[in-house]
Short mmCIF file of C-alpha atoms in Angstrom, two decimals:
data_model
loop_
_atom_site.label_atom_id
_atom_site.label_comp_id
_atom_site.label_asym_id
_atom_site.label_seq_id
_atom_site.Cartn_x
_atom_site.Cartn_y
_atom_site.Cartn_z
CA MET A 1 -151.51 -55.60 19.49
CA LYS A 2 -149.94 -52.03 19.14
CA LYS A 3 -146.73 -53.50 19.96
CA ILE A 4 -146.88 -56.00 17.17
CA THR A 5 -147.83 -53.13 14.75
CA LEU A 6 -144.90 -50.89 15.99
CA LEU A 7 -142.43 -53.87 15.87
CA SER A 8 -143.66 -54.52 12.25
CA LEU A 9 -143.08 -50.79 11.31
CA LEU A 10 -139.59 -50.94 12.96
CA MET A 11 -138.74 -54.11 11.06
CA ALA A 12 -140.04 -52.81 7.71
CA SER A 13 -138.00 -49.36 8.33
CA SER A 14 -134.75 -51.40 9.29
CA VAL A 15 -135.02 -53.39 5.91
CA ALA A 16 -135.41 -50.17 3.99
CA LEU A 17 -132.35 -48.52 5.61
CA GLN A 18 -130.23 -51.56 5.00
CA ALA A 19 -131.06 -51.82 1.52
CA GLN A 20 -130.36 -48.08 0.98
CA LYS A 21 -126.97 -48.54 2.71
CA LYS A 22 -126.14 -51.43 0.37
CA GLU A 23 -126.69 -49.38 -2.96
CA GLU A 24 -123.81 -48.05 -4.65
CA VAL A 25 -123.46 -44.27 -4.44
CA LYS A 26 -124.48 -42.64 -7.67
CA ASP A 27 -123.26 -39.68 -9.63
CA THR A 28 -126.04 -36.83 -9.13
CA THR A 29 -125.07 -34.93 -12.30
CA ALA A 30 -127.73 -34.78 -15.21
CA THR A 31 -128.00 -37.66 -17.51
CA SER A 32 -126.44 -37.07 -21.19
CA GLU A 33 -129.46 -38.65 -22.96
CA PHE A 34 -129.49 -35.62 -25.58
CA ASN A 35 -128.33 -35.16 -29.03
CA LYS A 36 -125.26 -32.89 -28.59
CA TRP A 37 -124.71 -31.83 -32.42
CA THR A 38 -126.90 -29.52 -34.24
CA ILE A 39 -126.60 -27.76 -37.63
CA GLU A 40 -128.29 -24.56 -38.64
CA ALA A 41 -128.74 -22.43 -41.73
CA THR A 42 -130.07 -19.15 -41.90
CA VAL A 43 -131.10 -16.33 -44.38
CA GLY A 44 -132.01 -12.95 -43.40
CA GLN A 45 -131.02 -9.02 -43.67
CA ALA A 46 -127.75 -7.69 -42.11
CA LYS A 47 -128.03 -3.76 -41.90
CA GLY A 48 -124.93 -1.77 -41.16
CA VAL A 49 -125.94 0.80 -38.49
CA LYS A 50 -122.70 2.90 -38.54
CA PRO A 51 -120.51 4.40 -39.70
CA TYR A 52 -121.53 5.80 -43.15
CA ALA A 53 -120.10 8.91 -45.10
CA VAL A 54 -122.35 11.69 -45.56
CA GLY A 55 -125.02 10.79 -48.23
CA TYR A 56 -125.02 7.16 -47.44
CA PHE A 57 -127.21 4.99 -45.70
CA SER A 58 -129.09 1.61 -45.95
CA SER A 59 -132.66 1.82 -45.12
CA ASP A 60 -135.44 3.38 -46.69
CA PRO A 61 -137.29 5.63 -44.20
CA GLY A 62 -140.63 5.39 -45.88
CA ALA A 63 -140.93 1.74 -46.19
CA PHE A 64 -142.04 -0.80 -43.63
CA LEU A 65 -139.09 -2.11 -41.29
CA GLY A 66 -137.05 0.15 -43.69
CA LYS A 67 -137.74 -2.51 -46.66
CA PRO A 68 -136.16 -5.57 -45.66
CA GLN A 69 -133.93 -7.33 -48.06
CA ALA A 70 -132.34 -10.81 -48.01
CA ASN A 71 -128.74 -10.22 -47.81
CA SER A 72 -127.13 -12.26 -45.11
CA PHE A 73 -126.67 -16.15 -45.25
CA SER A 74 -124.92 -18.10 -42.61
CA LEU A 75 -124.31 -21.98 -42.17
CA SER A 76 -123.32 -23.19 -38.41
CA GLY A 77 -122.53 -26.21 -36.49
CA ARG A 78 -123.29 -26.46 -32.80
CA TYR A 79 -122.05 -28.83 -29.91
CA MET A 80 -123.62 -28.78 -26.44
CA LEU A 81 -121.31 -29.68 -23.96
CA SER A 82 -124.22 -30.04 -21.30
CA PRO A 83 -127.92 -29.73 -21.76
CA ASN A 84 -127.50 -26.02 -20.96
CA PHE A 85 -124.19 -24.81 -22.45
CA GLY A 86 -122.45 -25.47 -25.76
CA PHE A 87 -120.34 -23.75 -28.79
CA ARG A 88 -121.09 -22.90 -32.10
CA GLY A 89 -118.83 -22.08 -35.06
CA SER A 90 -120.33 -20.30 -38.02
CA LEU A 91 -119.59 -19.24 -41.58
CA HIS A 92 -121.19 -16.16 -43.01
CA TYR A 93 -121.77 -13.90 -45.93
CA ASP A 94 -123.21 -10.49 -46.08
CA ASN A 95 -123.89 -8.18 -49.01
CA LEU A 96 -124.65 -4.54 -47.84
CA LYS A 97 -125.83 -2.06 -50.29
CA ASN A 98 -128.32 0.80 -50.40
CA ILE A 99 -132.14 0.21 -51.22
CA LYS A 100 -133.17 1.30 -54.82
CA ASP A 101 -134.74 4.60 -54.77
CA ASN A 102 -134.23 5.17 -50.91
CA GLY A 103 -132.32 8.60 -51.42
CA SER A 104 -128.98 6.97 -50.67
CA LYS A 105 -125.79 7.39 -52.98
CA PRO A 106 -125.33 3.95 -54.28
CA PHE A 107 -123.14 1.63 -52.53
CA GLU A 108 -121.91 -1.96 -52.05
CA MET A 109 -120.07 -3.78 -49.40
CA GLN A 110 -119.32 -7.49 -49.33
CA GLN A 111 -118.41 -9.33 -46.13
CA PHE A 112 -116.98 -12.84 -45.54
CA GLY A 113 -116.43 -14.14 -41.97
CA VAL A 114 -116.15 -16.82 -39.36
CA GLY A 115 -117.50 -16.84 -35.76
CA LEU A 116 -117.08 -18.78 -32.71
CA GLU A 117 -119.79 -18.15 -29.87
CA GLY A 118 -120.98 -19.74 -26.70
CA VAL A 119 -124.60 -20.87 -26.75
CA VAL A 120 -127.02 -21.01 -23.60
CA ASN A 121 -130.38 -23.03 -23.72
CA LEU A 122 -132.15 -20.34 -21.59
CA SER A 123 -135.51 -22.33 -21.71
CA ARG A 124 -133.68 -25.11 -20.11
CA LEU A 125 -131.59 -22.86 -17.68
CA LEU A 126 -134.64 -21.00 -16.42
CA GLY A 127 -136.60 -24.17 -15.88
CA ILE A 128 -139.46 -23.12 -18.23
CA GLN A 129 -138.98 -25.72 -21.02
CA GLU A 130 -141.89 -27.80 -20.18
CA ASN A 131 -144.05 -24.76 -19.82
CA LEU A 132 -143.12 -23.51 -23.50
CA ASN A 133 -143.81 -26.98 -25.23
CA ARG A 134 -142.62 -26.94 -28.43
CA PHE A 135 -141.11 -23.30 -28.28
CA GLY A 136 -137.60 -22.69 -27.34
CA LEU A 137 -135.30 -19.69 -26.55
CA LEU A 138 -131.43 -19.87 -27.09
CA ALA A 139 -128.73 -16.95 -26.47
CA HIS A 140 -125.37 -16.62 -27.73
CA GLY A 141 -122.38 -14.37 -27.77
CA GLY A 142 -118.67 -14.45 -28.94
CA ILE A 143 -116.29 -13.20 -31.61
CA LYS A 144 -116.46 -12.72 -35.37
CA ILE A 145 -113.72 -11.86 -37.77
CA ASP A 146 -114.57 -10.68 -41.14
CA ALA A 147 -113.19 -9.82 -44.50
CA MET A 148 -114.73 -6.45 -45.72
CA THR A 149 -114.56 -5.87 -49.53
CA SER A 150 -115.69 -2.64 -50.92
CA LYS A 151 -117.51 -2.88 -54.35
CA THR A 152 -118.47 0.79 -54.37
CA ALA A 153 -117.51 2.51 -57.60
CA ASN A 154 -114.81 5.20 -56.80
CA VAL A 155 -116.02 8.74 -57.46
CA PHE A 156 -112.45 10.02 -56.96
CA GLU A 157 -109.27 8.04 -56.87
CA ASN A 158 -109.51 5.32 -54.28
CA ASP A 159 -112.30 7.16 -52.45
CA HIS A 160 -114.19 4.06 -51.93
CA ASN A 161 -111.65 1.59 -52.06
CA ASN A 162 -113.16 -0.40 -54.75
CA GLY A 163 -111.87 -3.82 -54.70
CA VAL A 164 -109.82 -3.23 -51.62
CA THR A 165 -110.21 -5.76 -48.50
CA GLU A 166 -109.53 -5.22 -44.98
CA TRP A 167 -109.99 -7.54 -42.09
CA ASN A 168 -111.82 -6.43 -38.77
CA GLY A 169 -113.15 -8.28 -35.77
CA GLY A 170 -115.61 -7.71 -33.03
CA LEU A 171 -117.84 -9.04 -30.56
CA VAL A 172 -121.38 -10.22 -31.36
CA ILE A 173 -124.42 -11.28 -28.78
CA GLY A 174 -127.86 -12.30 -29.87
CA VAL A 175 -130.98 -14.38 -28.98
CA THR A 176 -132.78 -17.15 -30.76
CA PRO A 177 -136.55 -17.98 -30.27
CA GLN A 178 -137.17 -21.37 -31.97
CA PHE A 179 -140.04 -23.61 -32.61
CA ARG A 180 -139.97 -27.37 -32.95
CA ILE A 181 -141.99 -28.56 -36.03
CA THR A 182 -140.77 -32.25 -36.19
CA GLN A 183 -138.95 -34.37 -33.62
CA LYS A 184 -135.55 -33.19 -34.68
CA LEU A 185 -136.24 -30.23 -37.10
CA ALA A 186 -136.94 -26.57 -35.57
CA VAL A 187 -137.55 -23.34 -37.25
CA MET A 188 -135.50 -20.48 -35.70
CA LEU A 189 -135.48 -16.72 -35.62
CA ASP A 190 -132.22 -15.06 -34.78
CA VAL A 191 -131.48 -11.32 -33.95
CA SER A 192 -127.85 -10.47 -33.34
CA VAL A 193 -125.97 -7.32 -32.72
CA GLN A 194 -122.17 -7.14 -33.70
CA ASN A 195 -119.85 -4.43 -32.66
CA ASN A 196 -116.18 -4.13 -34.54
CA TYR A 197 -113.15 -2.82 -33.13
CA ARG A 198 -110.86 -2.72 -36.09
CA GLN A 199 -113.30 -1.41 -38.83
CA HIS A 200 -111.50 1.38 -40.78
CA PHE A 201 -114.00 1.37 -43.47
CA ASN A 202 -117.56 3.00 -43.69
CA TRP A 203 -120.12 0.51 -44.65
CA ASP A 204 -120.37 2.52 -47.93
CA GLY A 205 -116.56 1.84 -48.67
CA SER A 206 -114.88 4.89 -47.77
CA TYR A 207 -112.54 5.38 -44.70
CA SER A 208 -114.22 6.34 -41.72
CA GLU A 209 -113.39 9.50 -39.83
CA ILE A 210 -110.51 9.08 -37.14
CA THR A 211 -112.80 10.32 -34.41
CA ASN A 212 -114.96 7.17 -34.96
CA ASN A 213 -112.08 5.49 -33.21
CA LEU A 214 -112.09 2.23 -35.59
CA ASN A 215 -115.92 1.49 -34.43
CA GLY A 216 -118.33 -0.36 -36.60
CA GLN A 217 -122.05 -1.80 -35.90
CA LEU A 218 -124.04 -4.20 -37.72
CA ILE A 219 -127.39 -5.69 -36.93
CA THR A 220 -128.61 -8.90 -38.30
CA GLY A 221 -132.14 -10.53 -38.42
CA SER A 222 -132.50 -14.09 -39.89
CA LEU A 223 -134.90 -16.91 -40.25
CA GLY A 224 -133.52 -20.47 -40.39
CA LEU A 225 -133.87 -23.96 -39.79
CA SER A 226 -131.79 -26.09 -37.02
CA TYR A 227 -131.67 -29.94 -37.30
CA SER A 228 -130.17 -32.18 -34.47
CA PHE A 229 -128.07 -35.21 -34.97
CA GLY A 230 -127.51 -38.11 -32.42
CA PRO A 231 -129.16 -41.37 -31.27
CA ASN A 232 -132.24 -39.75 -29.43
CA ASP A 233 -135.53 -39.41 -31.31
CA ILE A 234 -136.07 -35.65 -30.26
CA HIS A 235 -133.97 -32.50 -30.94
CA GLY A 236 -131.43 -31.93 -28.49
CA ASP A 237 -132.76 -28.60 -27.47
CA TRP A 238 -136.01 -30.13 -26.38
CA ALA A 239 -134.87 -33.41 -24.78
CA VAL A 240 -136.18 -33.97 -21.44
CA ILE A 241 -133.17 -34.21 -18.90
CA ARG A 242 -133.63 -35.87 -15.67
CA ASP A 243 -131.29 -35.22 -12.84
CA LYS A 244 -130.18 -38.61 -11.16
CA LYS A 245 -130.54 -37.08 -7.77
CA SER A 246 -134.24 -36.34 -8.56
CA ASP A 247 -134.72 -40.06 -9.56
CA GLU A 248 -133.31 -41.08 -6.32
CA ILE A 249 -135.74 -38.81 -4.39
CA GLU A 250 -138.71 -40.00 -6.40
CA ALA A 251 -137.88 -43.83 -5.84
CA LEU A 252 -137.57 -43.13 -2.00
CA GLY A 253 -140.83 -41.40 -2.20
CA LYS A 254 -142.37 -44.66 -3.93
CA ARG A 255 -140.55 -46.73 -1.08
CA ILE A 256 -142.21 -44.71 1.50
CA ASP A 257 -145.78 -44.93 -0.12
CA ASP A 258 -145.37 -48.67 -0.58
CA MET A 259 -144.47 -49.05 3.00
CA GLU A 260 -147.32 -46.74 4.15
CA THR A 261 -149.60 -49.29 1.91
CA LEU A 262 -148.18 -52.12 3.85
CA MET A 263 -149.17 -50.55 7.04
CA ASN A 264 -152.86 -50.10 6.17
CA ASP A 265 -155.10 -51.78 8.72
CA THR A 266 -158.34 -52.36 6.68
CA ASP A 267 -160.34 -54.09 9.58
CA LYS A 268 -158.63 -51.87 12.42
CA ASP A 269 -157.79 -55.20 14.20
CA GLY A 270 -154.20 -53.88 15.15
CA VAL A 271 -152.46 -56.08 12.56
CA PRO A 272 -151.32 -54.31 9.49
CA ASP A 273 -152.61 -55.81 6.14
CA TYR A 274 -149.47 -57.32 4.98
CA LEU A 275 -149.22 -59.53 8.21
CA ASP A 276 -153.10 -60.07 8.40
CA GLN A 277 -154.32 -63.53 7.18
CA GLU A 278 -157.96 -62.49 7.99
CA ASN A 279 -158.47 -58.90 7.13
CA ASN A 280 -162.31 -58.88 7.97
CA SER A 281 -162.40 -59.70 11.40
CA VAL A 282 -165.24 -58.59 13.43
CA ALA A 283 -164.62 -55.29 15.47
CA GLY A 284 -163.89 -55.67 18.83
CA VAL A 285 -163.26 -59.46 18.68
CA ALA A 286 -159.74 -60.56 19.92
CA VAL A 287 -157.09 -61.43 17.09
CA ASP A 288 -153.63 -63.29 17.14
CA THR A 289 -150.54 -62.10 15.75
CA ARG A 290 -151.66 -63.15 12.27
CA GLY A 291 -154.82 -60.99 12.41
CA LYS A 292 -157.04 -64.20 12.75
CA MET A 293 -159.91 -64.25 15.41
CA VAL A 294 -159.21 -66.25 18.39
CA ASP A 295 -160.84 -69.69 18.36
CA ILE A 296 -159.11 -71.83 20.72
CA ASN A 297 -161.39 -74.93 20.63
CA ARG A 298 -161.36 -74.73 16.76
CA ASN A 299 -165.24 -74.92 16.52
CA GLY A 300 -165.58 -72.49 13.75
CA VAL A 301 -166.89 -69.81 15.95
CA PRO A 302 -164.55 -66.98 17.72
CA ASP A 303 -164.39 -67.28 21.30
CA GLU A 304 -165.78 -63.87 21.90
CA LEU A 305 -168.70 -64.65 19.72
CA GLU A 306 -169.16 -68.35 20.95
CA ARG A 307 -171.15 -67.30 24.08
CA TYR A 308 -173.93 -66.22 21.75
CA VAL A 309 -174.20 -69.62 20.24
CA ASP A 310 -173.67 -71.97 22.96
CA LYS A 311 -174.93 -75.38 21.78
CA THR A 312 -174.85 -77.03 25.08
CA THR A 313 -177.39 -74.63 26.89
CA LYS A 314 -180.35 -74.38 24.55
CA GLU A 315 -183.11 -75.30 26.94
CA VAL A 316 -182.30 -72.19 29.34
CA LYS A 317 -180.65 -69.60 27.15
CA GLN A 318 -181.79 -70.48 23.49
CA GLN A 319 -184.14 -67.25 23.16
CA SER A 320 -181.91 -64.98 24.76
CA ASN A 321 -179.04 -66.15 22.86
CA GLU A 322 -180.93 -66.14 19.45
CA ASP A 323 -181.57 -62.56 20.09
CA MET A 324 -178.09 -61.44 20.85
CA VAL A 325 -176.88 -63.31 17.46
CA THR A 326 -179.68 -61.97 15.27
CA LYS A 327 -178.63 -58.76 16.40
CA LEU A 328 -175.17 -59.46 15.56
CA ILE A 329 -176.06 -61.01 12.03
CA ASN A 330 -178.56 -58.24 11.29
CA GLU A 331 -176.31 -55.48 12.10
CA GLY A 332 -173.73 -56.58 9.68
CA TYR A 333 -170.95 -57.99 11.95
CA VAL A 334 -171.11 -61.21 10.08
CA THR A 335 -169.70 -60.77 6.75
CA THR A 336 -168.09 -62.46 3.79
CA TYR A 337 -165.80 -60.26 1.38
CA PHE A 338 -165.00 -60.65 -2.32
CA ASP A 339 -162.13 -59.46 -4.66
CA THR A 340 -162.98 -57.14 -7.41
CA ASN A 341 -165.37 -58.57 -10.23
CA LYS A 342 -165.29 -61.82 -8.36
CA SER A 343 -168.09 -63.87 -7.00
CA THR A 344 -166.08 -66.36 -5.19
CA PRO A 345 -165.21 -65.40 -1.37
CA THR A 346 -161.76 -64.67 -0.48
CA ASN A 347 -159.91 -67.30 1.25
CA VAL A 348 -159.40 -65.53 4.37
CA SER A 349 -163.02 -64.47 4.69
CA THR A 350 -165.12 -67.59 4.73
CA GLU A 351 -165.39 -67.35 8.70
CA GLY A 352 -168.63 -65.47 8.14
CA ILE A 353 -169.98 -68.36 6.28
CA ASP A 354 -168.96 -70.74 9.00
CA PHE A 355 -170.58 -68.68 11.69
CA MET A 356 -173.91 -68.74 9.68
CA LEU A 357 -173.43 -72.42 9.07
CA THR A 358 -172.99 -73.03 12.97
CA TYR A 359 -175.86 -70.84 13.51
CA LEU A 360 -178.27 -72.19 11.25
CA ARG A 361 -177.66 -75.58 12.53
CA ASN A 362 -178.13 -74.40 16.05
CA PHE A 363 -181.31 -72.94 15.06
CA PRO A 364 -182.84 -75.06 12.60
CA ASN A 365 -186.25 -73.31 12.52
CA THR A 366 -184.61 -70.05 11.41
CA LYS A 367 -184.68 -68.63 8.02
CA ILE A 368 -182.29 -65.99 6.55
CA GLU A 369 -181.72 -63.32 3.68
CA ILE A 370 -178.38 -63.67 2.22
CA ILE A 371 -177.72 -60.07 0.87
CA GLY A 372 -175.11 -59.23 -2.01
CA HIS A 373 -173.26 -55.92 -2.23
CA ALA A 374 -170.78 -54.60 -4.88
CA ASP A 375 -168.78 -51.49 -5.16
CA GLU A 376 -169.42 -48.66 -7.53
CA VAL A 377 -166.84 -49.44 -10.15
CA GLY A 378 -168.42 -50.39 -13.37
CA SER A 379 -172.17 -49.88 -14.55
CA SER A 380 -175.03 -50.32 -12.17
CA ALA A 381 -176.43 -53.03 -14.21
CA PHE A 382 -173.17 -55.06 -14.14
CA ASN A 383 -172.83 -54.41 -10.16
CA ASN A 384 -176.34 -55.55 -9.53
CA ASN A 385 -175.80 -58.86 -11.25
CA LEU A 386 -172.46 -59.06 -9.76
CA ALA A 387 -174.05 -58.66 -6.28
CA ASN A 388 -176.72 -61.07 -7.11
CA LYS A 389 -173.99 -63.67 -8.18
CA ARG A 390 -172.11 -63.35 -4.84
CA ALA A 391 -175.26 -63.95 -2.55
CA GLU A 392 -176.02 -66.95 -4.72
CA ALA A 393 -172.51 -68.38 -4.42
CA VAL A 394 -172.78 -68.22 -0.73
CA LYS A 395 -176.15 -69.78 -0.59
CA ALA A 396 -174.76 -72.53 -2.73
CA ILE A 397 -171.89 -73.03 -0.11
CA LEU A 398 -174.36 -73.38 2.63
CA VAL A 399 -176.53 -75.92 0.59
CA LYS A 400 -173.65 -78.16 0.07
CA ALA A 401 -172.77 -77.79 3.86
CA GLY A 402 -176.42 -79.35 4.40
CA ILE A 403 -178.49 -76.13 5.14
CA ALA A 404 -182.09 -76.54 3.25
CA ALA A 405 -182.16 -74.01 0.28
CA ASP A 406 -185.83 -73.02 1.35
CA ARG A 407 -184.38 -71.60 4.63
CA MET A 408 -182.43 -69.06 2.72
CA THR A 409 -183.29 -66.33 0.24
CA VAL A 410 -181.06 -64.32 -1.94
CA VAL A 411 -181.35 -60.62 -1.95
CA THR A 412 -179.37 -57.89 -4.14
CA GLN A 413 -178.34 -54.58 -2.62
CA GLY A 414 -176.41 -53.61 -5.81
CA GLU A 415 -173.98 -50.85 -5.39
CA ASP A 416 -172.90 -49.76 -1.96
CA THR A 417 -172.61 -45.81 -2.25
CA SER A 418 -171.88 -45.23 1.41
CA VAL A 419 -168.03 -45.11 0.74
CA ASP A 420 -165.68 -43.07 -1.42
CA PRO A 421 -165.24 -44.64 -4.66
CA ASN A 422 -161.86 -43.65 -5.36
CA SER A 423 -160.33 -45.38 -2.21
CA ASP A 424 -158.90 -48.93 -2.86
CA GLY A 425 -159.30 -49.64 0.90
CA ALA A 426 -162.93 -48.39 1.27
CA ARG A 427 -164.08 -50.48 -1.81
CA LYS A 428 -162.67 -53.66 -0.21
CA LEU A 429 -165.39 -53.07 2.63
CA VAL A 430 -168.32 -52.87 0.23
CA ARG A 431 -167.50 -56.06 -1.78
CA ARG A 432 -169.41 -58.21 0.55
CA VAL A 433 -172.16 -60.64 1.29
CA THR A 434 -174.17 -59.85 4.61
CA PHE A 435 -176.96 -61.65 6.34
CA ARG A 436 -180.36 -60.93 7.77
CA VAL A 437 -182.55 -63.19 10.00
CA LYS A 438 -186.24 -63.06 8.90
#
């Protein structure tokens, strides 16, 4: 029988390998099922850090966070080349000036500009997107080109370049925490640092010292909204991206699980369940290649049990045989099984009823109890009723086969708690009817 099981395993493995070879080789890159386009709008504060002429500065040292003011506005369009990387183009306007009564001399600098930046979805790149749930984190960096126009009144002739515009440019980097509020709409907080490398003006409009080496620095903090465009229902930054290779591994794991299930042997007769036509055979009784107990003379009694019910030698061995059979029956070796929530015996488990029919015919003075059982799935009241129905169904079959009803008593055992209720295989063993000789 072990040879049969090993052969079955080899055949199943061979079929699985051949099926795998026939499959086409698939691309293992990530899928593109995410919205690639996003539009972003922000408003916040841009603060020129340096340079300034003496007597000019932007913050209010005595106020919370330097007394923030809304002086920066931007509109951006972003396109993600992949789930992790993309580009963003932006238009922005900043109006930098001193805060009223902060002690600085009055000044004003207007700035229009464009930017081109690379964007990285850090949440997805670091593999923490599922942990963050609705939160997200982007990083960006690139170049910006600005037209700076001084609006500071000249104290001396052209000392603050009032009305003069110059072009400058530099590098910008930043981080953008996000929170998704609807499927496609998210609120974002952006903090960016810009370093210019062609800035002649101080932020107050005057020319910076030559020792400043054309250097300028700007910090911007903004609050805004981002909206994702595309055919998918969720914002592209939060779309769940599955790797095709992972899908193949998951499918292979399922295939292995299915094969292990096929190779289960519920009745431990050496024949796997998917080949076993009688998966409730009596332990220790020989079975054929289909898992059926060997019954060469086809009298309904397995050959290894037939010696206990020898109909031709009743006069000499009746008492001895009856004791042996009684022990087998009372210890639960003669059993009939049922499917979940069913009170009709399974097609492959009627041998137990056949055995009892032969036994009762050979010992016409014997009376028995028919005992119904159920697993633990469902309420106790339901299972008690189901166990009773199963026992009544077996009794009805024996009555129709010619056994007097008064020789049989129905007993309900209800739920069998002796096995793991979470195991499908274990529950099969307790959905049954057993017998007891009175």
